[in-house]
PDB file of C-alpha atoms and ligand atoms in Angstrom:
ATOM      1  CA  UNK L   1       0.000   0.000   0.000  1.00 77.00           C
ATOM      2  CA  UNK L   2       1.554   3.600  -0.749  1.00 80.00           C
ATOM      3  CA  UNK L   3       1.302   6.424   1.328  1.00 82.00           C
ATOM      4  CA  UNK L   4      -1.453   9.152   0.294  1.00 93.00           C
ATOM      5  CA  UNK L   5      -2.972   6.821  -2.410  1.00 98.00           C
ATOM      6  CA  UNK L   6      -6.707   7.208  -2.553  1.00 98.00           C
ATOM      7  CA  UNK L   7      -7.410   3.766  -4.159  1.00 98.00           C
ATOM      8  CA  UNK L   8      -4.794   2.177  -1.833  1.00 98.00           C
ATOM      9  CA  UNK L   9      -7.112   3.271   1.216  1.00 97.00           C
ATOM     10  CA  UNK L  10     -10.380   2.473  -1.347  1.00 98.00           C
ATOM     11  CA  UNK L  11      -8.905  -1.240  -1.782  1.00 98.00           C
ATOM     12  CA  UNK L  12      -8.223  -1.271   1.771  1.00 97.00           C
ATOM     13  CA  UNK L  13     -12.061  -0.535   2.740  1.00 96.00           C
ATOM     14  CA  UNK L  14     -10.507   2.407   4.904  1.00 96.00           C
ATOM     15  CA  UNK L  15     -12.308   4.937   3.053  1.00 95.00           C
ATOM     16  CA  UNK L  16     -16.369   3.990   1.897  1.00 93.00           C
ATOM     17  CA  UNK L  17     -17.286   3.522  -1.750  1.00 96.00           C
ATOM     18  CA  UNK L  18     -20.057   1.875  -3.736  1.00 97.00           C
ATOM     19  CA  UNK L  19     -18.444  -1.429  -4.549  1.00 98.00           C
ATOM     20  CA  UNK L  20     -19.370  -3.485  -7.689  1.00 98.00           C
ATOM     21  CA  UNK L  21     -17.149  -6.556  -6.601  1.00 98.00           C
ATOM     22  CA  UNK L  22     -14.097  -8.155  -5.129  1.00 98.00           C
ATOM     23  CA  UNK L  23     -11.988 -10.480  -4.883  1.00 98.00           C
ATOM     24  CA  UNK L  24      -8.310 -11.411  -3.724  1.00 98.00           C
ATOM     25  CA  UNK L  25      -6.791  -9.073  -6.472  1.00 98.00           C
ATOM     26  CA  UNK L  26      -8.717  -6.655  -7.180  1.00 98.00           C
ATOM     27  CA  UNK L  27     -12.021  -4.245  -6.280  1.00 98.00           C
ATOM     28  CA  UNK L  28     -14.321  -2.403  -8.204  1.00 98.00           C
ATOM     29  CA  UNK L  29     -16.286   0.567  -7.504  1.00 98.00           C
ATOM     30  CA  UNK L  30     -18.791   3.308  -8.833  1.00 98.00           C
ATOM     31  CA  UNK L  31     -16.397   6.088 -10.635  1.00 98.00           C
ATOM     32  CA  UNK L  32     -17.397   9.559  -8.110  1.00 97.00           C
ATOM     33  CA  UNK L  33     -17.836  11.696 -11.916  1.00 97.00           C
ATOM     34  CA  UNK L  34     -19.558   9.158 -14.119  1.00 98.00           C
ATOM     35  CA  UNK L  35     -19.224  10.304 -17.496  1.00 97.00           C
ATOM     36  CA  UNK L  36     -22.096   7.205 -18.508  1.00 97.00           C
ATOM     37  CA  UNK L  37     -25.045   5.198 -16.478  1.00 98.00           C
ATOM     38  CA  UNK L  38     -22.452   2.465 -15.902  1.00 98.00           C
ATOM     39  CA  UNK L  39     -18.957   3.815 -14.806  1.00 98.00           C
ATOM     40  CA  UNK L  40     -17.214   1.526 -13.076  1.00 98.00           C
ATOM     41  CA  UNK L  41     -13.143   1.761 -12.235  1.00 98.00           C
ATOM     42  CA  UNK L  42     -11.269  -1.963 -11.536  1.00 98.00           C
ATOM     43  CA  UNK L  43      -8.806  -1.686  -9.447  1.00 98.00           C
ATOM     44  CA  UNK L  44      -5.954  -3.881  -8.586  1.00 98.00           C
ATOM     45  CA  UNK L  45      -4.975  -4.223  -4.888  1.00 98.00           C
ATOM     46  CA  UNK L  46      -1.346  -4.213  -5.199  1.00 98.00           C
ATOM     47  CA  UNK L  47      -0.353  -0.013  -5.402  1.00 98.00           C
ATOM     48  CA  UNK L  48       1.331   0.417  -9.109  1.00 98.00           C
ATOM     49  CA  UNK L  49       1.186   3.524 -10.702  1.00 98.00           C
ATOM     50  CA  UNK L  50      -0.191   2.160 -14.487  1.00 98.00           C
ATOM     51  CA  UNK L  51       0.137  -0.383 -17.043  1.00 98.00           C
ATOM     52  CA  UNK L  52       3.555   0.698 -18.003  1.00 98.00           C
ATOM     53  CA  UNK L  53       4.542  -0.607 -14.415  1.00 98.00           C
ATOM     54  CA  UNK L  54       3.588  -4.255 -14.964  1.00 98.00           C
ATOM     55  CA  UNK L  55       6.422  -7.154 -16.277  1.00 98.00           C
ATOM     56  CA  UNK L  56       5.731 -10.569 -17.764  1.00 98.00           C
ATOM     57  CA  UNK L  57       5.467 -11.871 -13.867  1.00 98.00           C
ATOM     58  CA  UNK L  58       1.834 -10.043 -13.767  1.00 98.00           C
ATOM     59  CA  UNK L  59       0.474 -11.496 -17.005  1.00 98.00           C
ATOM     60  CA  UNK L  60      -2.078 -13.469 -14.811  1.00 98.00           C
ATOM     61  CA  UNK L  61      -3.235 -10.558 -12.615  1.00 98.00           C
ATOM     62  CA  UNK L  62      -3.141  -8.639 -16.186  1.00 98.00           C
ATOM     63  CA  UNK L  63      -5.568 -11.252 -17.491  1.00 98.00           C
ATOM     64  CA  UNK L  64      -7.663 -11.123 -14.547  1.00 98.00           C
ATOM     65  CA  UNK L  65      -8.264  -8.054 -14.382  1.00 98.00           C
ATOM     66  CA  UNK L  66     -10.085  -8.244 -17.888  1.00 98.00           C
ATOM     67  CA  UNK L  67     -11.722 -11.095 -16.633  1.00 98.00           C
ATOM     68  CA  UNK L  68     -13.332  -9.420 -13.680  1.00 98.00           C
ATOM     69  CA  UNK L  69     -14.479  -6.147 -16.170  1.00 98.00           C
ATOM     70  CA  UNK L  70     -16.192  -9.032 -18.137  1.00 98.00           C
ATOM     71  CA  UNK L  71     -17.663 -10.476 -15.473  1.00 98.00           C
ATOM     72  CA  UNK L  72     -19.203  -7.058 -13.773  1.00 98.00           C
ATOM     73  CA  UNK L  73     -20.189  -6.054 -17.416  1.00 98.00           C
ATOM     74  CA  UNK L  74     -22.422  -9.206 -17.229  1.00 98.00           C
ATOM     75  CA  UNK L  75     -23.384  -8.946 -14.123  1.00 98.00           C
ATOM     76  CA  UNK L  76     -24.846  -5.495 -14.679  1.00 98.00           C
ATOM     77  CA  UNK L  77     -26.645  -6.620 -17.679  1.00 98.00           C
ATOM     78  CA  UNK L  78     -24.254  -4.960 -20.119  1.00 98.00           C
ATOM     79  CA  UNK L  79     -23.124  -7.550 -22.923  1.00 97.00           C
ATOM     80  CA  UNK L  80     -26.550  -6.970 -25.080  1.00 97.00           C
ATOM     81  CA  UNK L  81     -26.022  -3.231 -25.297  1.00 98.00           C
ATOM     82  CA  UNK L  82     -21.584  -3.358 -25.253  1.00 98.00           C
ATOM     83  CA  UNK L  83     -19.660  -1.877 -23.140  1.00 98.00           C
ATOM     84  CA  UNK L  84     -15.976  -0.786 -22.992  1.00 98.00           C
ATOM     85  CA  UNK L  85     -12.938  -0.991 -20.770  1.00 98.00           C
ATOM     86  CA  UNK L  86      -9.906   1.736 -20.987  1.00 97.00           C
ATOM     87  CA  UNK L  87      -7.128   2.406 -18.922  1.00 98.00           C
ATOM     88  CA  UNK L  88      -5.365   5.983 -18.954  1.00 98.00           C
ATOM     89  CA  UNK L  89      -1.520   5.449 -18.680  1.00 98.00           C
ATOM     90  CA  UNK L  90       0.469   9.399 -18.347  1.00 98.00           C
ATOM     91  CA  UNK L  91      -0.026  12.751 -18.604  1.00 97.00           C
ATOM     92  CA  UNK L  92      -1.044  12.597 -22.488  1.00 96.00           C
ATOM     93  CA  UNK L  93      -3.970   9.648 -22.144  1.00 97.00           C
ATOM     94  CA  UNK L  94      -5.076  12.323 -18.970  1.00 96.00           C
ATOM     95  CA  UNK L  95      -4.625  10.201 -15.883  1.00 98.00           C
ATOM     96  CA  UNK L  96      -5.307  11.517 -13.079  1.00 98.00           C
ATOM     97  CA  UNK L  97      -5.177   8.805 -10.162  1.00 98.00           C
ATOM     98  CA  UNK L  98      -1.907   7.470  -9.744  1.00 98.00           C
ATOM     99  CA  UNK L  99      -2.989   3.906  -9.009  1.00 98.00           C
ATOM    100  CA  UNK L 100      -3.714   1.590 -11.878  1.00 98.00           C
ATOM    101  CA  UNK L 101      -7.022   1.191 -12.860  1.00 98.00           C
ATOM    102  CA  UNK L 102      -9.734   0.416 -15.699  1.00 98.00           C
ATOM    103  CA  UNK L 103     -12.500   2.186 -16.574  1.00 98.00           C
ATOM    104  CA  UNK L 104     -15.830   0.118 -17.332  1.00 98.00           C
ATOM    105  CA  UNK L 105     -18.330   1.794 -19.183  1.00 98.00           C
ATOM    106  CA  UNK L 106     -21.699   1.085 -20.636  1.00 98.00           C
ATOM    107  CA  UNK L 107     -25.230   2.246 -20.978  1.00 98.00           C
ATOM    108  CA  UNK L 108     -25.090   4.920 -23.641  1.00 97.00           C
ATOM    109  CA  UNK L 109     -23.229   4.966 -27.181  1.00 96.00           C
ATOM    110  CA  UNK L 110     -19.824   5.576 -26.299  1.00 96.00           C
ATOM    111  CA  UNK L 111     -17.795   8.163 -29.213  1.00 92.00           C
ATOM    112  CA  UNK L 112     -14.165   7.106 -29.015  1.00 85.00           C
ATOM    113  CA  UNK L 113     -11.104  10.258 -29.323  1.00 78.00           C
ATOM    114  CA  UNK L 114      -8.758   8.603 -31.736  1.00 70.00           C
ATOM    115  CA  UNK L 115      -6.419  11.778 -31.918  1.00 62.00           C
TER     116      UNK L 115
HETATM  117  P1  5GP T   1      -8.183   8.747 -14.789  1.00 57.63           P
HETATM  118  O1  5GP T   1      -8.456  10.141 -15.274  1.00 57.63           O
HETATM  119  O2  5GP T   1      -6.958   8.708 -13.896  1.00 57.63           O
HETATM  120  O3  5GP T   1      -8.143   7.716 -15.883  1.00 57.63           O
HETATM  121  O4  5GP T   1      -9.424   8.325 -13.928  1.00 57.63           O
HETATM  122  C1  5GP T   1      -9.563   8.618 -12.580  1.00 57.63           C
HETATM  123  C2  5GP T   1     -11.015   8.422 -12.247  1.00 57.63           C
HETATM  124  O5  5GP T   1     -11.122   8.285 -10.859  1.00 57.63           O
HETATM  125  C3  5GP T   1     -11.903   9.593 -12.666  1.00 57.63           C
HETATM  126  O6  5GP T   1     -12.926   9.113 -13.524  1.00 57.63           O
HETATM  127  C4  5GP T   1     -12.438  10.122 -11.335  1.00 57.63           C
HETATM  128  O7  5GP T   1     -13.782  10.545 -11.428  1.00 57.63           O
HETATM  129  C5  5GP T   1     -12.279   8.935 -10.417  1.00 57.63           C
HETATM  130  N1  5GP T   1     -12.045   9.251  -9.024  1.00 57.63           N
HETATM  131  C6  5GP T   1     -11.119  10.122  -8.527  1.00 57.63           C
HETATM  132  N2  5GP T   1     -11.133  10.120  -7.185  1.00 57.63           N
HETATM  133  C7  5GP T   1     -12.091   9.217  -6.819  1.00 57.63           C
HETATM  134  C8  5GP T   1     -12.579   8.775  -5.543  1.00 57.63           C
HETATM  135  O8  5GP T   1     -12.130   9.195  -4.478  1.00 57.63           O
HETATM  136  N3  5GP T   1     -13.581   7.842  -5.561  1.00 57.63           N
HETATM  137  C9  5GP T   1     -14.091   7.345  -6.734  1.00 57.63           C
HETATM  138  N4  5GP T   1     -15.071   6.425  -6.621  1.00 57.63           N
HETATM  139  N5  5GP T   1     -13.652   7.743  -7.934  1.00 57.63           N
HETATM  140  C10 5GP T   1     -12.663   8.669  -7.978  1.00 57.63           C
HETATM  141 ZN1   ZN T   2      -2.307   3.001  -4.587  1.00 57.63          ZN
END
């Protein structure tokens, strides 16, 4: 856990959020600005500050983590409709928490910024 890190203290349950699901690797929760009706951010437990972090050793939690955004898409009734998953990785993709995570969103036609 790193000092100061608001999902550290999210994934620790030391601050309150509206949790989607958990397990031994990761949590997810209800984004606080929802930019759709479904915004959902997966989290892994272990602090890193984004993808660029992660070796081959983490190809299973990698895989996982994608698992777990498919399986809270279904379980919140989003695989008719779509959904989609992104992670923001530095300063030009506009992330703002330091702490890995993935957004999940659905419930609205999402436009994608390809520029
Ligand atoms: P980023 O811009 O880094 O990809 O995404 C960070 C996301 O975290 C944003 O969508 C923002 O609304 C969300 N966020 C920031 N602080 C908190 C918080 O304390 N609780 C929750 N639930 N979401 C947060
Ligand atoms: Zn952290």
């Amino acid at each position: 856990m790193a000092e100061d890190c608001i999902f550290c203290k999210i994934a620790n349950h030391e601050i309150p959020s509206n949790f989607v699901y958990e397990d031994d690797q990761v949590v997810a929760f209800k984004d606080l600005n929802p930019v759709a009706p479904v915004h959902v951010l997966i989290v892994p437990k272990d602090h890193k500050l984004n993808l660029s972090q992660y070796s081959q050793e983490d190809e299973q939690l990698l895989g996982h983590i994608l698992y777990a955004a498919a399986h809270i898409a279904r379980e919140l009734g989003l695989e008719e409709n779509g959904y989609r998953v992104v992670t923001n990785a530095g300063p030009d993709a506009g992330q703002s928490v330091m702490h890995t995570h993935f957004h999940l969103l659905g419930g609205r036609k999402l436009s994608f910024d390809k520029q």
